[in-house]
Amino acid sequence: MTGTSAGVSVGGKTVDLPTRSGTIGPDVIDIGTLYKNTGTFTYDPGFTSTASCESKITYIDGDEGVLLHRGYPIEQLAEHGDFLEACYLLLYGELPTKTQKDDFDYRVTHHTMVHEQMSRFFTGFRRDAHPMAVMCGCVGALSAFYHDSTDITDPHQRMVASLRMIAKMPTIAAMAYKYHIGQPFVYPKNDLDYASNFLRMCFAVPCEEYVANPVLARAMDRIFILHADHEQNASTSTVRLAGSSGANPFACIAAGIACLWGPAHGGANEAALNMLAEIGSVDRIPEYVARAKDKNDPFRLMGFGHRVYKNYDPRARIMQRTTHEVLNELGIKDDPMLEVAMELERIALTDEYFIEKKLYPNIDFYSGITLKALGFPTTMFTVLFALARTVGWIAQWNEMIEDPEQRIGRPRQLYIGEPKRDYVPVSKR
Ligand code: SDX
């Protein structure tokens, strides 16, 4: 979609750069010819003002706290649909009919097993290895098993790889958890829904039957929906950049997992719960809020702030409601960490610093309390985020490959190092 043009004067030259308008949201200036016509780059290290692509998948209005997937508000998808319906929507662009949904569910369900040799990878890790390290290794290794779906130029192979990723991530994540706690792997069961199957693979033991609590399974499924996709966040941009070189989808998803691990991104749910545990009680909150405001203290309130949301993260509201549902279902009345979280939120939302910097709770603020109540250790929190985000990564990866404008991603730089100089022999240094 094109618009007017923007006149840019730089280096004594004035050029007209075309602008483009999307369906909704800010216009963009197409700077693709800027360097050729002016010899000047743009500079935007955190990409705060830079769009990397056109996309139809997800839209965020950070000021209004709006999140749309293919135009549908996250609140409606989380309320009325299930995770595999959201996966279908993200992948194909439309909500499925009953027949399409049944067929999609069947295809995903019947790809949940992994090659038996995969189980050999785990024994190479120490038991106390962080499950995200295991996920990076095992997901990247999937490309060693599925040579029949790594030709990225073949739409059929891309869709097979996409389904395989969505189907197998819960199995691999559950295997990482079981290995971590020293329990035997549990195979998926085809008569269970996606979330119940995952909970059973995590929490069933050979000694007794396990049936997932339907309220908890619904909460798990909703948590997957909330984490499914989020525009061009750091890990999705990593997947797109890796994919732009023609790397196979399994390797690209492994790169996304590695990026998500960071505490500023997907690792924030683990860091937020560790922070709540460290604060420990309501009376210690002011000390930590003061540290978060102290420029000389690197401490930040984990689970607060967002590059795009300058309002309440809509996912955080749904997550907070889910937290209360899960705690009520489990009969957990006065969870000390929930008490600290709610008081910390109340204080932060009334504190001038947080108001001025528009720092609101994000999805990671409440997810940790919920996941801990569901029985997961903090080290598994980002694994669950990666499990859910796989559909977003793979949908964005497909869109990138199908985009005629996409080329290998290769940013330029502002060089501030030494000018050219000659080698000095060591005897003269
Ligand atoms: C996710 O991009 C996505 O969409 C990500 C995600 C997704 O679904 O993919 O939404 C998932 O990653 C959510 C974010 C999880 N991360 C955290 O909760 C970690 C804590 N948050 C911060 O590290 C930070 O808010 C970021 C990384 C989320 C955003 O960083 P930005 O956009 O680069 O903002 P910034 O670091 O420039 O902060 C702006 C100001 C700074 O103060 P000044 O330098 O202007 O004086 O706000 C301050 C920061 O110091 N600030 C905080 C803060 N976050 C920002 N101060 C205290 N506590 C915080 N949490």
XYZ file of C-alpha atoms and ligand atoms in Angstrom:
489
model
C 0.000 0.000 0.000
C 1.622 3.299 -0.936
C 1.060 6.890 0.217
C 2.690 10.299 -0.369
C 6.434 10.926 -0.145
C 8.743 12.387 2.480
C 11.408 14.910 1.504
C 14.736 14.207 3.225
C 17.693 16.563 3.043
C 21.011 15.055 4.080
C 24.622 15.584 3.087
C 23.587 18.562 0.970
C 21.207 16.404 -1.029
C 17.401 16.371 -0.924
C 15.566 13.219 -1.920
C 11.912 12.284 -1.960
C 11.322 8.962 -0.217
C 8.039 7.133 -0.808
C 5.767 6.544 2.193
C 3.413 3.661 2.724
C 0.226 3.318 4.744
C -0.934 0.090 6.344
C -4.480 -0.998 7.142
C -4.125 0.554 10.616
C -1.189 2.022 12.502
C 1.639 4.459 11.659
C 2.741 5.137 8.086
C 6.299 4.217 7.089
C 8.952 5.950 5.018
C 10.555 3.535 2.562
C 14.274 4.319 2.981
C 15.439 1.551 0.655
C 16.964 4.070 -1.810
C 18.338 6.501 0.813
C 21.933 5.227 0.846
C 22.079 4.871 -2.957
C 20.851 8.472 -3.421
C 22.537 10.231 -0.475
C 25.384 7.968 0.719
C 23.843 8.092 4.190
C 22.486 5.283 6.416
C 19.778 5.601 9.014
C 20.663 4.715 12.611
C 18.201 3.015 14.987
C 20.014 0.383 17.143
C 16.946 -0.821 19.057
C 14.676 -0.513 16.023
C 12.466 1.856 18.050
C 11.349 3.640 14.850
C 12.099 1.018 12.233
C 9.739 -1.420 10.526
C 11.517 -4.521 9.226
C 8.707 -5.903 7.070
C 5.080 -5.752 6.070
C 2.910 -8.244 7.953
C -0.739 -9.303 8.115
C -0.441 -11.512 11.172
C -0.526 -9.401 14.347
C -1.150 -5.761 15.178
C -0.441 -4.011 18.491
C -1.670 -0.554 19.442
C 0.715 0.166 22.329
C -1.036 3.362 23.427
C -4.474 1.760 23.571
C -3.306 -1.638 24.824
C -4.793 -3.446 21.831
C -3.560 -6.795 20.420
C -5.120 -8.247 17.247
C -4.313 -11.571 15.575
C -5.445 -11.434 11.927
C -7.791 -8.670 13.111
C -9.360 -10.583 16.022
C -8.826 -9.099 19.546
C -6.783 -11.313 21.855
C -9.513 -11.068 24.498
C -12.057 -12.727 22.165
C -9.658 -15.420 20.973
C -8.671 -16.269 24.558
C -12.301 -16.286 25.691
C -14.009 -18.200 22.893
C -11.399 -20.298 21.104
C -8.650 -22.778 21.876
C -4.928 -22.693 21.129
C -5.067 -24.857 18.004
C -7.791 -22.590 16.604
C -5.441 -19.633 17.226
C -2.650 -21.606 15.520
C -4.860 -22.189 12.467
C -5.761 -18.475 12.381
C -2.130 -17.347 12.635
C -0.985 -19.819 9.969
C -3.817 -19.545 7.425
C -5.255 -16.062 8.143
C -8.875 -17.059 8.825
C -10.745 -18.782 11.639
C -11.344 -22.427 10.663
C -14.713 -23.983 9.898
C -15.618 -26.996 12.046
C -14.328 -29.347 9.345
C -11.095 -27.398 8.929
C -10.552 -27.297 12.697
C -11.173 -31.034 13.122
C -8.766 -31.785 10.266
C -6.104 -29.410 11.706
C -6.469 -30.886 15.207
C -6.124 -34.405 13.725
C -3.014 -33.496 11.738
C -1.301 -31.790 14.687
C -2.265 -34.580 17.088
C -0.812 -37.207 14.766
C 2.554 -35.439 14.567
C 3.158 -35.165 18.328
C 5.630 -38.052 18.608
C 9.330 -37.380 18.023
C 11.832 -39.774 16.429
C 12.847 -42.256 19.132
C 16.512 -41.326 18.595
C 15.661 -37.834 19.885
C 15.490 -39.245 23.400
C 19.212 -40.057 23.146
C 20.072 -36.335 22.969
C 18.859 -35.677 26.477
C 21.306 -38.051 28.159
C 24.154 -35.850 26.934
C 22.984 -33.023 29.193
C 23.555 -32.758 32.935
C 20.310 -33.291 34.832
C 20.567 -29.773 36.217
C 20.992 -28.226 32.760
C 18.579 -25.321 32.269
C 15.649 -26.683 30.200
C 16.062 -23.769 27.775
C 19.589 -25.001 26.985
C 18.100 -28.424 26.264
C 15.385 -26.869 24.068
C 17.957 -24.936 22.015
C 19.879 -28.149 21.374
C 17.010 -30.535 20.759
C 14.890 -28.244 18.560
C 17.887 -27.352 16.414
C 18.606 -31.076 16.104
C 15.145 -31.721 14.641
C 16.597 -30.676 11.277
C 18.753 -33.818 11.492
C 15.604 -35.944 11.342
C 13.294 -34.218 8.886
C 15.224 -33.717 5.673
C 11.910 -34.192 3.835
C 10.610 -30.841 5.141
C 13.593 -28.504 4.976
C 13.237 -27.326 1.350
C 11.971 -23.854 2.181
C 11.072 -23.145 -1.457
C 8.407 -25.878 -1.366
C 5.142 -24.584 0.207
C 4.073 -28.140 1.026
C 7.318 -28.867 2.877
C 7.035 -25.537 4.704
C 3.569 -26.442 5.926
C 4.669 -29.949 6.949
C 7.569 -28.448 8.924
C 5.177 -25.904 10.476
C 2.782 -28.597 11.655
C 5.656 -30.721 12.927
C 6.986 -27.804 14.993
C 3.604 -26.980 16.532
C 2.936 -30.653 17.248
C 6.321 -31.629 18.624
C 7.201 -28.659 20.811
C 5.001 -29.852 23.716
C 6.568 -33.319 23.493
C 10.120 -31.958 23.497
C 9.309 -29.434 26.259
C 7.801 -32.184 28.412
C 10.848 -34.396 27.749
C 13.132 -31.531 28.835
C 11.129 -31.223 32.055
C 11.053 -34.970 32.748
C 14.799 -35.254 32.142
C 15.376 -32.260 34.456
C 13.517 -33.930 37.327
C 14.811 -37.448 36.650
C 11.486 -39.003 35.684
C 10.806 -41.196 32.615
C 9.473 -39.592 29.436
C 5.726 -39.858 28.877
C 4.478 -40.385 25.314
C 1.691 -38.207 23.909
C -1.820 -39.668 23.740
C -3.928 -38.968 20.661
C -7.237 -38.948 22.507
C -6.272 -35.842 24.525
C -6.530 -32.183 23.549
C -3.325 -30.197 23.089
C -3.070 -28.714 26.607
C -4.246 -31.855 28.455
C -1.761 -33.918 26.445
C 1.035 -31.546 27.449
C 0.094 -31.533 31.142
C -0.062 -35.336 31.121
C 3.359 -35.621 29.426
C 4.741 -33.353 32.173
C 3.002 -34.639 35.277
C 2.022 -38.296 34.651
C 4.195 -41.042 36.152
C 4.132 -44.760 35.218
C 2.920 -45.750 38.689
C -0.559 -44.259 38.403
C -3.148 -42.888 36.012
C -3.103 -39.128 35.364
C -6.107 -37.126 34.190
C -5.578 -33.406 33.659
C -7.889 -31.144 35.667
C -10.090 -29.561 32.953
C -9.974 -26.132 34.610
C -6.167 -26.239 34.703
C -5.985 -27.598 31.153
C -8.203 -24.730 29.960
C -5.931 -22.285 31.802
C -2.834 -23.841 30.184
C -4.483 -23.630 26.763
C -5.371 -19.975 27.345
C -1.786 -19.223 28.437
C -0.603 -20.730 25.142
C -3.016 -18.439 23.247
C -1.736 -15.362 25.113
C 1.864 -16.154 24.159
C 1.257 -17.227 20.548
C 2.507 -14.198 18.594
C 3.421 -10.571 19.113
C 4.492 -8.738 15.933
C 8.240 -8.268 15.359
C 9.540 -8.843 18.912
C 13.179 -9.763 19.424
C 12.803 -13.534 19.031
C 10.459 -13.276 16.048
C 12.888 -10.867 14.396
C 15.628 -13.413 15.117
C 13.625 -16.153 13.398
C 12.974 -13.893 10.401
C 16.637 -12.885 10.150
C 17.800 -16.498 10.415
C 15.193 -17.513 7.845
C 16.261 -14.749 5.457
C 19.499 -16.652 4.816
C 17.523 -19.735 3.747
C 18.223 -21.672 6.961
C 15.827 -24.548 7.592
C 12.785 -23.883 9.822
C 14.000 -26.044 12.720
C 17.271 -24.105 12.913
C 15.344 -20.814 12.732
C 13.041 -21.808 15.598
C 16.090 -22.860 17.645
C 17.507 -19.362 17.064
C 14.212 -17.874 18.263
C 14.349 -20.024 21.414
C 17.866 -18.794 22.132
C 16.801 -15.152 21.828
C 13.621 -15.633 23.869
C 15.722 -16.955 26.759
C 17.012 -13.479 27.669
C 15.551 -11.908 30.861
C 14.595 -8.753 28.952
C 12.349 -10.899 26.735
C 10.857 -14.325 27.350
C 13.112 -14.973 30.332
C 11.242 -12.228 32.196
C 8.559 -14.613 33.496
C 11.214 -16.653 35.302
C 12.975 -13.448 36.427
C 9.682 -11.890 37.595
C 8.838 -14.828 39.834
C 12.392 -14.888 41.206
C 12.019 -11.151 41.901
C 8.713 -11.659 43.743
C 10.360 -14.416 45.797
C 13.310 -12.123 46.573
C 11.011 -9.275 47.643
C 9.259 -11.846 49.788
C 6.810 -9.591 51.602
C 4.736 -6.486 50.995
C 6.746 -4.375 53.433
C 9.895 -4.794 51.285
C 8.265 -3.477 48.113
C 9.246 0.209 48.603
C 12.940 -0.802 48.759
C 12.694 -2.540 45.395
C 10.636 0.190 43.768
C 13.337 2.661 44.863
C 16.024 0.422 43.337
C 14.052 0.203 40.070
C 14.017 4.017 39.917
C 17.706 4.398 40.796
C 19.695 5.137 37.635
C 22.801 3.704 39.270
C 21.114 0.420 40.100
C 20.741 -2.032 37.183
C 17.735 -3.599 38.944
C 14.480 -3.413 37.019
C 11.020 -4.542 38.013
C 10.757 -7.716 35.952
C 7.369 -8.083 34.339
C 6.995 -4.320 33.973
C 7.488 -2.146 30.915
C 7.332 -2.882 27.223
C 8.822 -1.507 24.038
C 5.387 -1.164 22.439
C 2.765 -1.166 25.188
C 2.597 2.237 26.856
C -0.633 1.091 28.421
C -1.685 -2.069 30.203
C -0.650 -5.197 28.252
C -4.045 -6.719 27.367
C -2.542 -10.162 27.858
C -1.585 -9.276 31.444
C -5.224 -8.579 32.319
C -6.304 -11.969 30.983
C -3.328 -13.603 32.681
C -4.240 -11.986 36.017
C -7.784 -13.382 35.703
C -6.364 -16.801 34.824
C -4.102 -16.654 37.868
C -7.097 -16.210 40.151
C -8.991 -19.046 38.378
C -6.070 -21.442 38.830
C -5.412 -20.480 42.460
C -9.120 -20.819 43.282
C -9.337 -24.226 41.546
C -6.309 -25.410 43.519
C -7.655 -23.966 46.759
C -4.602 -21.708 47.139
C -6.040 -18.892 49.183
C -3.288 -16.540 50.295
C -0.389 -17.061 47.918
C 2.276 -14.722 49.379
C 3.732 -14.042 45.954
C 0.334 -13.093 44.554
C -0.099 -10.745 47.503
C 3.298 -9.147 46.775
C 2.513 -9.001 43.026
C -0.838 -7.269 43.493
C 0.556 -4.754 45.997
C 3.597 -4.127 43.771
C 1.271 -3.522 40.824
C -0.880 -1.145 42.903
C 2.144 0.844 44.059
C 3.811 0.928 40.635
C 0.625 2.089 38.892
C 0.372 5.055 41.248
C 4.093 5.942 41.308
C 5.100 9.041 39.349
C 8.204 7.317 37.838
C 6.198 4.445 36.391
C 3.394 6.717 35.258
C 5.810 9.102 33.535
C 7.660 6.262 31.832
C 4.386 4.446 31.089
C 5.548 1.246 32.719
C 2.681 -1.206 33.124
C 2.667 -4.897 33.991
C 3.306 -7.029 30.923
C 2.364 -10.617 30.215
C 5.303 -11.914 32.221
C 4.212 -10.309 35.485
C 1.437 -12.725 36.402
C 2.335 -15.731 34.255
C 5.006 -16.964 36.688
C 2.579 -17.178 39.622
C 0.130 -19.140 37.464
C 2.741 -21.521 36.069
C 4.172 -22.170 39.542
C 0.667 -22.972 40.805
C 0.217 -25.371 37.866
C 3.267 -27.243 39.153
C 6.084 -26.017 36.905
C 9.489 -24.978 38.295
C 10.629 -21.457 37.354
C 13.236 -22.934 34.999
C 10.374 -24.233 32.806
C 8.564 -20.899 32.461
C 10.408 -19.673 29.380
C 10.172 -23.150 27.858
C 6.380 -22.804 28.036
C 6.637 -19.373 26.440
C 8.739 -20.885 23.615
C 6.249 -23.750 23.203
C 3.406 -21.283 22.667
C 5.391 -18.784 20.587
C 6.483 -21.465 18.106
C 3.281 -20.957 16.092
C 3.970 -17.201 15.899
C 7.555 -17.747 14.866
C 6.595 -20.266 12.205
C 3.724 -18.126 10.862
C 6.050 -15.103 10.602
C 8.754 -17.286 9.026
C 6.302 -18.484 6.352
C 5.162 -14.904 5.722
C 8.778 -13.778 5.361
C 9.570 -16.460 2.790
C 6.423 -15.682 0.794
C 7.148 -11.910 0.839
C 8.517 -10.924 -2.592
C 10.304 -7.951 -1.023
C 12.269 -10.001 1.481
C 16.019 -10.401 0.951
C 18.737 -11.608 3.282
C 18.783 -9.332 6.311
C 22.085 -7.491 6.431
C 22.048 -4.249 8.498
C 24.795 -1.632 8.022
C 26.598 0.240 10.832
C 28.081 3.538 11.983
C 31.821 2.788 12.195
C 33.502 4.557 15.112
C 36.717 2.541 15.216
C 40.266 3.379 14.121
C 40.919 4.822 10.648
C 43.171 2.776 8.317
C 46.661 2.311 9.795
C 49.728 0.163 8.972
C 50.900 -2.958 10.791
C 53.657 -2.344 13.401
C 56.165 -5.154 14.039
C 56.163 -6.374 17.616
C 59.750 -5.142 18.054
C 58.466 -1.596 17.545
C 55.303 -1.652 19.702
C 8.332 -9.607 26.457
O 8.600 -7.145 22.192
C 7.650 -7.915 22.619
O 6.570 -7.910 22.126
C 8.054 -8.815 23.783
C 6.923 -9.662 24.401
C 6.421 -10.709 23.418
O 5.300 -11.161 23.597
O 7.220 -11.130 22.532
O 5.866 -8.810 24.793
C 7.429 -10.433 25.612
O 9.527 -9.655 26.249
C 7.732 -8.687 27.474
C 8.810 -7.825 28.220
C 9.411 -8.706 29.320
N 10.589 -8.027 29.915
C 10.537 -7.562 31.198
O 9.523 -7.551 31.887
C 11.878 -7.069 31.704
C 11.698 -5.715 32.394
N 11.353 -4.731 31.328
C 12.432 -3.949 30.790
O 13.649 -4.580 30.700
C 11.996 -3.105 29.598
O 10.817 -2.513 29.940
C 11.830 -3.764 28.249
C 13.045 -4.538 27.829
C 10.654 -4.682 28.248
C 11.571 -2.642 27.236
O 12.749 -1.941 27.097
P 12.822 -0.637 26.154
O 11.640 -0.499 25.297
O 14.153 -0.629 25.502
O 12.666 0.521 27.178
P 13.884 1.130 27.956
O 14.730 0.017 28.500
O 14.507 2.157 27.084
O 13.135 1.801 29.167
C 12.573 3.089 29.016
C 12.749 3.739 30.374
C 14.194 3.651 30.869
O 14.405 4.774 31.708
P 15.219 6.029 31.050
O 16.525 5.505 30.522
O 14.298 6.580 29.963
O 15.400 6.984 32.222
O 11.971 3.019 31.348
C 12.832 2.428 32.302
C 14.233 2.426 31.731
O 15.210 2.515 32.764
N 12.359 1.076 32.523
C 12.239 0.474 33.688
C 11.709 -0.785 33.407
N 11.531 -0.910 32.098
C 11.941 0.238 31.543
N 12.547 0.889 34.935
C 12.282 -0.018 35.920
N 11.763 -1.256 35.755
C 11.462 -1.667 34.500
N 10.946 -2.871 34.305
